Coordinates of C-alpha atoms in Angstrom, one line a residue:
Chain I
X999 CA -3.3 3.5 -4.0
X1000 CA -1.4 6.0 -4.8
X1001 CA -2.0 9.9 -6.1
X1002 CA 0.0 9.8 -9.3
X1003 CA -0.4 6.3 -11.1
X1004 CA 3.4 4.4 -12.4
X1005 CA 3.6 1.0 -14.1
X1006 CA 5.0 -1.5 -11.3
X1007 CA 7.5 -2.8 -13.3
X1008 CA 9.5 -2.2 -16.4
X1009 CA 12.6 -3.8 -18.3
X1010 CA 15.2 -3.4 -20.7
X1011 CA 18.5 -5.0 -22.1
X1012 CA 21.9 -3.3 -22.1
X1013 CA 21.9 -0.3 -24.3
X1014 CA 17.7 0.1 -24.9
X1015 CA 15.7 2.7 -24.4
X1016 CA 13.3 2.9 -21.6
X1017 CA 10.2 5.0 -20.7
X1018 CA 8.6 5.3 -17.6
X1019 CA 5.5 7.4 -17.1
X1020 CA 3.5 9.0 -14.2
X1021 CA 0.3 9.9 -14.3
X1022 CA -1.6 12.2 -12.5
X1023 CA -4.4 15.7 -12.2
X1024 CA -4.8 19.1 -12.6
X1025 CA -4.0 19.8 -8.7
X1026 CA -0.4 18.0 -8.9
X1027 CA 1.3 17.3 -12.6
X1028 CA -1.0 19.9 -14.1
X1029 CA -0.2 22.7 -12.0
X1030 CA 2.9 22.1 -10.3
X1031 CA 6.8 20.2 -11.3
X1032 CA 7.7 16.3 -11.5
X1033 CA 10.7 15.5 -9.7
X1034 CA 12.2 11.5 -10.3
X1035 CA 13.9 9.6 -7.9
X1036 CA 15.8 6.9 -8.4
X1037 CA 15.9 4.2 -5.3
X1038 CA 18.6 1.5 -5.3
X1039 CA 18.1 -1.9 -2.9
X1040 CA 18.3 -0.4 0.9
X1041 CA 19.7 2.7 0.2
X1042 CA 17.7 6.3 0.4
X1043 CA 16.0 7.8 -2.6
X1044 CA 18.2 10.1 -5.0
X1045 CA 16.9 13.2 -7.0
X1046 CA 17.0 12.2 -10.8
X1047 CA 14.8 15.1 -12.0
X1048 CA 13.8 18.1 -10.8
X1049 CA 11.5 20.7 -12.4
X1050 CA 10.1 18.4 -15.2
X1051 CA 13.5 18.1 -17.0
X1052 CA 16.6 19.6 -15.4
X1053 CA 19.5 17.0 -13.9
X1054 CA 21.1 17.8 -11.2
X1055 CA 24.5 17.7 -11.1
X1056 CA 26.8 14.7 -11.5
X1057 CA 23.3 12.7 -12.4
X1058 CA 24.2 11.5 -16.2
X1059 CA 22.8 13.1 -19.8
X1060 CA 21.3 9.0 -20.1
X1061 CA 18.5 10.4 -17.9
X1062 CA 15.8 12.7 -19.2
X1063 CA 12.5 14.1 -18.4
X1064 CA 9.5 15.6 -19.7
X1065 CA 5.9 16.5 -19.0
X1066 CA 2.7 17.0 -20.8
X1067 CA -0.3 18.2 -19.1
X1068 CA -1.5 15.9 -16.5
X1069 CA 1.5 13.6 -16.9
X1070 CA 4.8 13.6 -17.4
X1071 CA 7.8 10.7 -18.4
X1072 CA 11.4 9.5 -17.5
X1073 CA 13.3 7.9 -20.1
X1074 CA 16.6 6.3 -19.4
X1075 CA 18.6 5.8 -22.7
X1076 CA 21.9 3.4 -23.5
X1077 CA 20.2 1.5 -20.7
X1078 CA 23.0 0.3 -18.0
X1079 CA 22.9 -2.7 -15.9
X1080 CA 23.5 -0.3 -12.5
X1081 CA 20.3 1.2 -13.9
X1082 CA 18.6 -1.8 -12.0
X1083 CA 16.1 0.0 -9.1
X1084 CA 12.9 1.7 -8.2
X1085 CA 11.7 4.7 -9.9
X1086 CA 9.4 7.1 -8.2
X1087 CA 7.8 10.2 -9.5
X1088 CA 6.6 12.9 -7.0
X1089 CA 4.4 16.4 -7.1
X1090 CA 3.2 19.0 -5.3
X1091 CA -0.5 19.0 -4.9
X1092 CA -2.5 22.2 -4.5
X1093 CA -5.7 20.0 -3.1
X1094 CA -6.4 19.7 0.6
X1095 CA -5.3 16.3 1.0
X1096 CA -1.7 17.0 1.8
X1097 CA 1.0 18.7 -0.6
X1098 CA 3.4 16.0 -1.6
X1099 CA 2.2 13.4 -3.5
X1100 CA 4.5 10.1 -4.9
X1101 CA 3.8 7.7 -7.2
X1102 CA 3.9 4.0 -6.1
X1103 CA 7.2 3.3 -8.0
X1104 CA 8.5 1.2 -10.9
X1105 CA 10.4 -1.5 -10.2
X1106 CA 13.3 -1.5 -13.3
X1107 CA 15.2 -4.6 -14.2
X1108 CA 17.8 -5.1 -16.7
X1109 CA 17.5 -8.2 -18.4
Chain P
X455 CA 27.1 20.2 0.4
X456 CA 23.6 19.3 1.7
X457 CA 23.8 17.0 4.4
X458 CA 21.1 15.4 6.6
X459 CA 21.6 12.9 9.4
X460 CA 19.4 11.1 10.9
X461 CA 18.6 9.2 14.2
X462 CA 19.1 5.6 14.8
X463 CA 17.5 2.5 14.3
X464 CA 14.4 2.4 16.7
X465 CA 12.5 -0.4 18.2
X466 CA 9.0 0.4 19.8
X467 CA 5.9 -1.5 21.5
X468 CA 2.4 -0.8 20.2
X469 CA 0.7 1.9 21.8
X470 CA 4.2 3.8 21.7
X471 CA 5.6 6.9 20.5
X472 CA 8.6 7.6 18.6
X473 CA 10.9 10.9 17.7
X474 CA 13.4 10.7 15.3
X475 CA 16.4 13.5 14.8
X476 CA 17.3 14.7 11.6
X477 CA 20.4 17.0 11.6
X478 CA 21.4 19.2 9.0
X479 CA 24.2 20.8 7.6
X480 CA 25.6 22.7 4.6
X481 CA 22.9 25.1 3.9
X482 CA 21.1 27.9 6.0
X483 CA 18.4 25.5 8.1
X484 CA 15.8 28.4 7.9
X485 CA 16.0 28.8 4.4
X486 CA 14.8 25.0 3.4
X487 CA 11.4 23.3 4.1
X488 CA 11.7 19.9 5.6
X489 CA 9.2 17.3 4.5
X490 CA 8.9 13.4 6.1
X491 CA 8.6 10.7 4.3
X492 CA 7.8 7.0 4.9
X493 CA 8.2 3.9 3.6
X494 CA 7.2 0.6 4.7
X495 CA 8.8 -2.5 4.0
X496 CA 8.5 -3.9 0.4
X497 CA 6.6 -0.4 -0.5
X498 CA 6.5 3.0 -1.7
X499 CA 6.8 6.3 -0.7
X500 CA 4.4 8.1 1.5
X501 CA 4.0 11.7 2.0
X502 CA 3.8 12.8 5.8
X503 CA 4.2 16.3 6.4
X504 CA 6.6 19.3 6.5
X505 CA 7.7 22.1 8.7
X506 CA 9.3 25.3 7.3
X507 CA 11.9 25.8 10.2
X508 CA 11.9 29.8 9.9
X509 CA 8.3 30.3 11.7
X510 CA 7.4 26.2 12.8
X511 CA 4.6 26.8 10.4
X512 CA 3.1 23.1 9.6
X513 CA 1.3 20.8 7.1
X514 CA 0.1 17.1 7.6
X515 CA -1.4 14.5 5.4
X516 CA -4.7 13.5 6.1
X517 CA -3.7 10.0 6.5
X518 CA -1.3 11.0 9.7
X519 CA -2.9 13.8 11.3
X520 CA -3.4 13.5 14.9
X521 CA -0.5 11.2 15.4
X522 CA 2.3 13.5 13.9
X523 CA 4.4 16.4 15.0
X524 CA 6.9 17.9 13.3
X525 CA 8.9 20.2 14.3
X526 CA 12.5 22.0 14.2
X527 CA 15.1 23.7 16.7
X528 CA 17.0 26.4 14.9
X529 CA 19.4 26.6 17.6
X530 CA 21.3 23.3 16.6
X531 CA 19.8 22.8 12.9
X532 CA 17.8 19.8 13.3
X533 CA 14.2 18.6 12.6
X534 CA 12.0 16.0 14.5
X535 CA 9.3 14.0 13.4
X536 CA 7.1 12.2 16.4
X537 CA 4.7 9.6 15.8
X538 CA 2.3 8.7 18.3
X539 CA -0.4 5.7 19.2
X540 CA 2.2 3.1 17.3
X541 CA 0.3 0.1 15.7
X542 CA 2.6 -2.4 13.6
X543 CA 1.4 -0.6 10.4
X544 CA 3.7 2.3 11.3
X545 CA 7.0 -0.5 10.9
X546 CA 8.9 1.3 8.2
X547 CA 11.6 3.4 7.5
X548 CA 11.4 7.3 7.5
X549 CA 13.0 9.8 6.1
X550 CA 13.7 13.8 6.2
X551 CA 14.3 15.9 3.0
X552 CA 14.1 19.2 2.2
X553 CA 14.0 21.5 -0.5
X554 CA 14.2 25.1 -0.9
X555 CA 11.0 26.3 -2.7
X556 CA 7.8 26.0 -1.0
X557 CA 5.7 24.5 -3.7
X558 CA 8.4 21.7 -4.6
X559 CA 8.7 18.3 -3.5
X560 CA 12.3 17.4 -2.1
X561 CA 15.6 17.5 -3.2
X562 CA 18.1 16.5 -0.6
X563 CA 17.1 13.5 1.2
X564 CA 18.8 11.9 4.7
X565 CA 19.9 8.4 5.1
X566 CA 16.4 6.7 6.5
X567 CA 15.7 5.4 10.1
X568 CA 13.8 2.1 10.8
X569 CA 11.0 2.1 13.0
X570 CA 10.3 -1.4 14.2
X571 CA 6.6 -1.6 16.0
X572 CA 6.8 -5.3 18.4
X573 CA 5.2 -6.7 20.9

């Protein structure tokens, strides 16, 4: 299982609101920044969020982050079919177990 | 712009080891760490290890240790990641990325090479 705990799936129509949250401890999410990933069917992972809540660039204002204590959230707004892939939120971890930790990924479908 | 490229596709017997190439461009290689990531087939992301290219200083996860090495040349920009005593677990596709603070988890990410462990 994994360090930081996602829900395996989640869905949406066309235009919805979604929420996706990560879970984790005081060593990773309590201590350190979320970044969110977005994975599309056989391609690499791609940077969503960085530092809790900042987009990089070219990445649209649809996607948004946040985090509260020991977890943190990716919402993706006016919810687009091309929106359909795997979410993954990641942390550093200050523990002894190894530093980067990932969560085991939503699967997002757009209904 | 950030660019890593990796090695091809490999195909290995158990008991095996592998290296895989990730080149780098667009940025100063020193001034990034680079972290290694796998994934295996229908699965998540798992955390390997890093290097920070500017003294070869290293950090493993528990779950790899012993069977990984990391490394990176600075004379032609590129990072390594070997993988030793392959079992068919270790079938999977793995990635470099790097990122530019120390206590971060990756930004840029390369394109993924597949690591097929056969008899």
């Amino acid at each position: 299982q994994s360090v930081l705990t996602q829900p395996p799936s989640a869905s949406g129509t066309p235009g919805q609101r979604v929420t996706i949250s990560c879970s984790g401890s005081s060593s990773n999410i309590g201590s350190n920044t979320v970044n969110w990933y977005q994975q599309l069917p056989g391609t690499a992972p791609k940077l969503l969020i960085y530092s809790n809540n900042q987009r990089p660039s070219g990445v649209p204002d649809r996607f948004s982050g946040s985090k509260s204590g020991t977890s943190a959230s990716l919402a993706i707004s006016g919810l687009q079919s091309e929106d359909e892939a795997d979410y993954y939120c990641a942390a550093w971890d200050d523990s002894l177990n190894g530093p980067g930790v990932f969560g085991g990924g939503t699967k997002l479908t757009v209904l | 712009e950030v660019q890593l490229v990796q090695s091809g596709a490999e195909v290995k017997k158990p008991g095996a080891t592998v290296k895989i190439s990730c080149k780098v461009s667009g940025y100063t290689f020193t001034d990034y760490y680079m972290h290694w990531v796998q994934q295996a087939p229908g699965k998540g992301l798992e955390w390997m290890g890093l290097v920070d290219p500017e003294d070869g200083e290293t950090i493993y996860a528990e779950k790899f240790q012993g069977r990984v090495t990391i490394t990176a040349d600075t004379s032609t920009d590129t990072a390594y990641m070997e993988l030793s005593s392959l079992r068919s677990e270790d079938t999977a596709v793995y990635y470099c990325a790097t990122v530019n603070n120390w206590n971060d988890v990756p930004h840029y990410w390369g394109q993924g090479t597949l690591v097929t462990v056969s008899s």
